[in-house]
């Protein structure tokens, strides 16, 4: 598995897999939701990925009720206990229960990813639709997106942390900025395909407003591509957020976050490896699940790939 910086560089290239996968869906014929769901359930890998995603969301949502102890309660008399002692998964360097910390760390990582994806995709979607529908604005908007694409999210995180200080808001802002140009490209490419259809010309001839055409005709036909991109991007954002937190730019103690937890345990790696290994395994499982689910959605929504 490549480093977070390499993954981000790959995702930001003009021919990135994430953008190409999403845009290719836009040109495909519409697929019924029941057919997509049936295809997902017929594949063992996508079933496992979907189950992991649902499990992660449930664990994050129910963390306050599932956690056996206080996530911030220290027990310095029982630090670095191995799995099986003082709880099923042991304790960390402050004597805190690892199960509790993992639940709340997963909750923080998913919320951070959700906020970044929602903000980034909303802003990027508006820019993408505007660039596709108004050709005169396309040059300026997309050149600005190209400028943003030339900077990795790690660099945005460093710059924003230097201005506002490290913390979750800095990471969310950095990941949002990194997501905007990618979403803009996906939406613009998808919208350009839809705008070539005859019913768009019919809607214009009827005198419908631009906003009504975009919201009523263009947006619904771009949702499949957008959903594929969001699913793939969510895993990338979680990985990048964990990398920024590992570097000390994200969640600050005592907040539980998977990347920060992995960083906290690096000093104990040889005699208490579970402190770093467990959150790293959770990051790996969640990111892999979102990537597999996104690939499965792309395959189900694109008839060319199904053939």
Short mmCIF file of C-alpha atoms in Angstrom, two decimals:
data_model
loop_
_atom_site.label_atom_id
_atom_site.label_comp_id
_atom_site.label_asym_id
_atom_site.label_seq_id
_atom_site.Cartn_x
_atom_site.Cartn_y
_atom_site.Cartn_z
CA UNK A 1 0.00 0.00 0.00
CA UNK A 2 1.43 3.39 -0.99
CA UNK A 3 2.11 6.27 1.32
CA UNK A 4 -0.65 8.84 1.98
CA UNK A 5 1.28 11.44 -0.04
CA UNK A 6 1.55 9.09 -3.03
CA UNK A 7 -2.12 8.19 -2.80
CA UNK A 8 -3.04 11.86 -2.83
CA UNK A 9 -0.79 12.59 -5.80
CA UNK A 10 -2.41 9.73 -7.69
CA UNK A 11 -5.87 11.02 -6.83
CA UNK A 12 -5.03 14.51 -8.00
CA UNK A 13 -3.69 13.59 -11.42
CA UNK A 14 -5.92 14.59 -14.35
CA UNK A 15 -6.44 10.90 -15.26
CA UNK A 16 -7.04 9.79 -11.68
CA UNK A 17 -8.95 6.57 -11.17
CA UNK A 18 -11.51 8.21 -8.92
CA UNK A 19 -12.49 10.89 -11.44
CA UNK A 20 -12.37 8.55 -14.43
CA UNK A 21 -14.48 5.93 -12.66
CA UNK A 22 -17.15 8.46 -11.77
CA UNK A 23 -17.30 10.18 -15.16
CA UNK A 24 -17.50 6.87 -17.04
CA UNK A 25 -20.72 6.11 -15.19
CA UNK A 26 -22.33 9.31 -16.47
CA UNK A 27 -22.14 8.14 -20.08
CA UNK A 28 -23.71 4.78 -19.24
CA UNK A 29 -27.39 4.00 -19.63
CA UNK A 30 -29.52 4.41 -16.49
CA UNK A 31 -29.65 1.35 -14.27
CA UNK A 32 -32.53 0.55 -11.95
CA UNK A 33 -31.74 0.74 -8.25
CA UNK A 34 -33.01 -2.79 -7.66
CA UNK A 35 -30.62 -4.08 -10.32
CA UNK A 36 -27.68 -2.27 -8.72
CA UNK A 37 -28.53 -3.58 -5.26
CA UNK A 38 -28.95 -7.11 -6.62
CA UNK A 39 -25.56 -6.94 -8.32
CA UNK A 40 -23.90 -5.71 -5.14
CA UNK A 41 -25.37 -8.56 -3.13
CA UNK A 42 -24.35 -11.12 -5.76
CA UNK A 43 -20.65 -10.32 -5.29
CA UNK A 44 -18.94 -11.62 -2.14
CA UNK A 45 -16.39 -8.79 -2.02
CA UNK A 46 -18.98 -6.03 -2.27
CA UNK A 47 -21.13 -7.76 0.37
CA UNK A 48 -18.22 -7.85 2.81
CA UNK A 49 -17.35 -4.22 2.01
CA UNK A 50 -20.95 -3.11 2.49
CA UNK A 51 -21.16 -5.00 5.78
CA UNK A 52 -17.93 -3.36 7.01
CA UNK A 53 -19.16 0.11 6.04
CA UNK A 54 -22.50 -0.42 7.80
CA UNK A 55 -20.72 -1.85 10.86
CA UNK A 56 -18.33 1.11 11.01
CA UNK A 57 -21.20 3.61 10.76
CA UNK A 58 -23.19 1.82 13.48
CA UNK A 59 -20.17 1.60 15.80
CA UNK A 60 -19.44 5.30 15.30
CA UNK A 61 -23.05 6.35 15.81
CA UNK A 62 -23.52 4.19 18.91
CA UNK A 63 -20.06 4.79 20.41
CA UNK A 64 -21.36 6.61 23.54
CA UNK A 65 -23.56 3.61 24.34
CA UNK A 66 -21.19 0.82 23.23
CA UNK A 67 -18.07 2.14 24.97
CA UNK A 68 -17.41 0.27 28.23
CA UNK A 69 -15.52 3.16 29.88
CA UNK A 70 -15.01 6.92 29.73
CA UNK A 71 -12.89 7.74 26.63
CA UNK A 72 -11.02 10.46 28.55
CA UNK A 73 -10.59 8.64 31.87
CA UNK A 74 -6.93 7.91 32.69
CA UNK A 75 -5.77 4.96 34.78
CA UNK A 76 -2.03 5.40 35.19
CA UNK A 77 -1.80 2.25 37.30
CA UNK A 78 -2.83 0.11 34.31
CA UNK A 79 -1.01 1.56 31.32
CA UNK A 80 -0.05 -0.42 28.21
CA UNK A 81 -1.86 -3.58 29.28
CA UNK A 82 -1.85 -6.15 26.46
CA UNK A 83 -5.06 -7.48 24.90
CA UNK A 84 -6.87 -9.73 27.35
CA UNK A 85 -5.87 -7.70 30.40
CA UNK A 86 -7.96 -4.75 31.59
CA UNK A 87 -10.33 -5.21 28.67
CA UNK A 88 -10.48 -7.31 25.53
CA UNK A 89 -8.00 -5.11 23.61
CA UNK A 90 -5.90 -3.83 26.50
CA UNK A 91 -5.09 -0.21 27.38
CA UNK A 92 -3.03 2.63 25.90
CA UNK A 93 -0.22 4.72 27.35
CA UNK A 94 -2.64 6.57 29.63
CA UNK A 95 -4.43 3.45 30.84
CA UNK A 96 -7.51 4.13 28.71
CA UNK A 97 -9.55 1.21 27.39
CA UNK A 98 -8.60 0.53 23.76
CA UNK A 99 -12.10 -0.56 22.76
CA UNK A 100 -13.49 2.76 23.96
CA UNK A 101 -10.76 4.74 22.26
CA UNK A 102 -11.22 2.85 18.97
CA UNK A 103 -14.97 3.45 18.99
CA UNK A 104 -14.59 7.17 19.60
CA UNK A 105 -11.60 7.39 17.25
CA UNK A 106 -13.66 5.82 14.48
CA UNK A 107 -16.49 8.24 15.29
CA UNK A 108 -14.15 11.23 14.97
CA UNK A 109 -12.59 9.97 11.72
CA UNK A 110 -15.95 9.29 10.07
CA UNK A 111 -17.37 12.66 11.14
CA UNK A 112 -14.25 14.39 9.84
CA UNK A 113 -14.57 12.53 6.54
CA UNK A 114 -18.30 13.25 6.31
CA UNK A 115 -17.84 16.98 6.89
CA UNK A 116 -15.01 17.21 4.34
CA UNK A 117 -16.90 15.25 1.68
CA UNK A 118 -20.19 17.12 2.20
CA UNK A 119 -18.60 20.57 2.06
CA UNK A 120 -16.17 19.69 -0.72
CA UNK A 121 -18.76 17.97 -2.92
CA UNK A 122 -21.33 20.73 -2.42
CA UNK A 123 -18.91 23.49 -3.43
CA UNK A 124 -17.33 21.39 -6.17
CA UNK A 125 -20.75 20.39 -7.50
CA UNK A 126 -21.86 24.01 -7.82
CA UNK A 127 -18.63 24.89 -9.63
CA UNK A 128 -18.89 21.84 -11.91
CA UNK A 129 -22.50 22.51 -12.92
CA UNK A 130 -21.71 26.19 -13.52
CA UNK A 131 -18.68 25.34 -15.67
CA UNK A 132 -20.69 22.84 -17.75
CA UNK A 133 -23.79 24.99 -18.23
CA UNK A 134 -22.01 28.30 -18.82
CA UNK A 135 -19.13 27.72 -21.29
CA UNK A 136 -17.85 31.30 -20.91
CA UNK A 137 -17.25 30.71 -17.20
CA UNK A 138 -15.77 27.25 -17.74
CA UNK A 139 -12.28 28.46 -18.66
CA UNK A 140 -11.80 30.58 -15.55
CA UNK A 141 -13.42 28.12 -13.14
CA UNK A 142 -11.62 25.01 -14.37
CA UNK A 143 -8.23 26.74 -14.59
CA UNK A 144 -8.65 27.68 -10.93
CA UNK A 145 -9.54 24.05 -10.20
CA UNK A 146 -6.35 22.98 -12.00
CA UNK A 147 -4.34 25.26 -9.72
CA UNK A 148 -5.90 23.65 -6.65
CA UNK A 149 -5.22 20.20 -8.09
CA UNK A 150 -1.50 20.95 -8.21
CA UNK A 151 -1.28 21.05 -4.40
CA UNK A 152 -1.62 17.90 -2.25
CA UNK A 153 -3.91 17.87 0.79
CA UNK A 154 -0.90 17.45 3.08
CA UNK A 155 0.39 20.86 1.96
CA UNK A 156 -3.03 22.43 2.51
CA UNK A 157 -3.05 20.93 6.00
CA UNK A 158 0.36 22.36 6.82
CA UNK A 159 -0.59 25.82 5.56
CA UNK A 160 -3.96 25.95 7.33
CA UNK A 161 -2.51 24.57 10.57
CA UNK A 162 0.16 27.28 10.45
CA UNK A 163 -2.54 29.95 10.10
CA UNK A 164 -5.27 28.70 12.43
CA UNK A 165 -3.38 26.17 14.54
CA UNK A 166 -3.62 22.37 14.45
CA UNK A 167 -6.97 20.72 15.08
CA UNK A 168 -9.91 19.04 13.40
CA UNK A 169 -11.18 22.27 11.78
CA UNK A 170 -7.83 22.71 10.00
CA UNK A 171 -7.97 19.13 8.67
CA UNK A 172 -11.58 19.50 7.52
CA UNK A 173 -10.77 22.75 5.69
CA UNK A 174 -7.71 21.18 4.02
CA UNK A 175 -9.59 18.07 2.90
CA UNK A 176 -12.52 20.16 1.72
CA UNK A 177 -10.24 22.30 -0.46
CA UNK A 178 -8.60 19.15 -1.85
CA UNK A 179 -12.00 17.59 -2.66
CA UNK A 180 -13.54 20.62 -4.41
CA UNK A 181 -11.58 20.44 -7.71
CA UNK A 182 -11.99 16.68 -7.98
CA UNK A 183 -15.75 16.92 -7.54
CA UNK A 184 -15.90 19.85 -9.96
CA UNK A 185 -14.23 17.74 -12.64
CA UNK A 186 -16.57 14.80 -12.06
CA UNK A 187 -19.69 16.96 -12.15
CA UNK A 188 -18.57 18.98 -15.18
CA UNK A 189 -17.73 15.85 -17.16
CA UNK A 190 -21.02 14.20 -16.23
CA UNK A 191 -23.08 17.33 -16.89
CA UNK A 192 -21.52 17.84 -20.33
CA UNK A 193 -22.73 14.36 -21.31
CA UNK A 194 -26.26 15.11 -20.06
CA UNK A 195 -26.40 18.54 -21.72
CA UNK A 196 -25.96 16.90 -25.12
CA UNK A 197 -29.27 15.07 -24.78
CA UNK A 198 -32.31 16.18 -26.75
CA UNK A 199 -34.56 16.69 -23.74
CA UNK A 200 -32.29 19.50 -22.54
CA UNK A 201 -32.89 21.40 -25.79
CA UNK A 202 -36.61 20.71 -25.39
CA UNK A 203 -36.55 22.13 -21.87
CA UNK A 204 -34.74 25.24 -23.09
CA UNK A 205 -37.24 25.71 -25.92
CA UNK A 206 -40.05 25.64 -23.36
CA UNK A 207 -38.45 28.62 -21.61
CA UNK A 208 -37.48 26.83 -18.40
CA UNK A 209 -35.01 28.72 -16.23
CA UNK A 210 -31.38 27.62 -16.03
CA UNK A 211 -31.77 26.69 -12.36
CA UNK A 212 -34.81 24.54 -13.08
CA UNK A 213 -33.05 22.73 -15.92
CA UNK A 214 -29.98 22.05 -13.79
CA UNK A 215 -31.92 20.88 -10.73
CA UNK A 216 -34.69 19.09 -12.60
CA UNK A 217 -32.86 17.46 -15.51
CA UNK A 218 -29.08 17.67 -15.23
CA UNK A 219 -28.56 16.92 -11.53
CA UNK A 220 -30.72 13.76 -11.38
CA UNK A 221 -28.83 12.28 -14.32
CA UNK A 222 -25.46 13.01 -12.69
CA UNK A 223 -26.27 11.44 -9.32
CA UNK A 224 -24.88 8.01 -10.20
CA UNK A 225 -21.46 9.41 -11.11
CA UNK A 226 -21.49 11.68 -8.07
CA UNK A 227 -22.36 8.81 -5.75
CA UNK A 228 -19.55 6.64 -7.11
CA UNK A 229 -17.08 9.49 -6.62
CA UNK A 230 -18.32 10.22 -3.08
CA UNK A 231 -17.95 6.58 -2.06
CA UNK A 232 -14.41 6.35 -3.42
CA UNK A 233 -13.42 9.76 -2.09
CA UNK A 234 -14.71 9.02 1.41
CA UNK A 235 -12.09 6.32 1.89
CA UNK A 236 -9.34 8.59 0.58
CA UNK A 237 -10.42 11.41 2.88
CA UNK A 238 -10.35 9.15 5.94
CA UNK A 239 -6.83 8.00 5.04
CA UNK A 240 -5.60 11.56 4.42
CA UNK A 241 -7.24 12.80 7.62
CA UNK A 242 -5.52 10.03 9.57
CA UNK A 243 -2.19 10.96 7.95
CA UNK A 244 -2.60 14.62 8.94
CA UNK A 245 -3.54 13.64 12.49
CA UNK A 246 -0.54 11.29 12.61
CA UNK A 247 1.65 14.30 11.79
CA UNK A 248 0.08 16.24 14.66
CA UNK A 249 -2.02 18.57 12.50
CA UNK A 250 -5.40 17.01 13.28
CA UNK A 251 -7.17 15.98 16.46
CA UNK A 252 -5.36 17.11 19.60
CA UNK A 253 -5.22 15.22 22.91
CA UNK A 254 -7.30 13.97 24.57
CA UNK A 255 -9.64 13.68 21.54
CA UNK A 256 -9.65 10.15 20.14
CA UNK A 257 -8.87 9.92 16.40
CA UNK A 258 -7.47 6.88 14.62
CA UNK A 259 -4.45 8.61 13.07
CA UNK A 260 -3.56 10.36 16.32
CA UNK A 261 -3.94 7.07 18.22
CA UNK A 262 -1.51 5.37 15.83
CA UNK A 263 0.95 8.21 16.39
CA UNK A 264 0.59 7.99 20.18
CA UNK A 265 1.62 4.35 20.15
CA UNK A 266 4.73 4.62 17.99
CA UNK A 267 6.96 5.05 21.08
CA UNK A 268 5.64 1.74 22.45
CA UNK A 269 5.77 -0.18 19.17
CA UNK A 270 8.26 -2.84 20.35
CA UNK A 271 6.72 -3.69 23.74
CA UNK A 272 3.06 -2.60 23.30
CA UNK A 273 2.39 -2.80 19.55
CA UNK A 274 -1.39 -3.03 19.98
CA UNK A 275 -1.58 0.71 20.76
CA UNK A 276 -0.56 1.57 17.18
CA UNK A 277 -1.52 -1.60 15.32
CA UNK A 278 -5.20 -1.67 16.32
CA UNK A 279 -6.13 1.84 15.07
CA UNK A 280 -4.03 1.24 11.94
CA UNK A 281 -5.99 -1.94 11.22
CA UNK A 282 -9.27 -0.07 11.66
CA UNK A 283 -8.10 2.61 9.19
CA UNK A 284 -7.05 -0.10 6.72
CA UNK A 285 -10.35 -1.98 6.99
CA UNK A 286 -12.56 1.11 6.64
CA UNK A 287 -10.60 2.60 3.72
CA UNK A 288 -10.48 -0.74 1.92
CA UNK A 289 -14.23 -1.25 2.45
CA UNK A 290 -15.11 2.14 0.94
CA UNK A 291 -12.76 1.57 -2.02
CA UNK A 292 -14.17 -1.88 -2.77
CA UNK A 293 -17.73 -0.59 -2.40
CA UNK A 294 -17.01 2.31 -4.73
CA UNK A 295 -15.48 0.01 -7.35
CA UNK A 296 -18.48 -2.32 -7.07
CA UNK A 297 -20.90 0.57 -7.53
CA UNK A 298 -18.99 1.72 -10.61
CA UNK A 299 -19.11 -1.79 -12.08
CA UNK A 300 -22.84 -2.10 -11.35
CA UNK A 301 -23.72 1.31 -12.81
CA UNK A 302 -21.61 1.03 -15.98
CA UNK A 303 -23.02 -1.53 -18.45
CA UNK A 304 -19.74 -1.59 -20.42
CA UNK A 305 -17.89 -2.89 -17.36
CA UNK A 306 -20.63 -5.42 -16.62
CA UNK A 307 -20.19 -6.90 -20.09
#
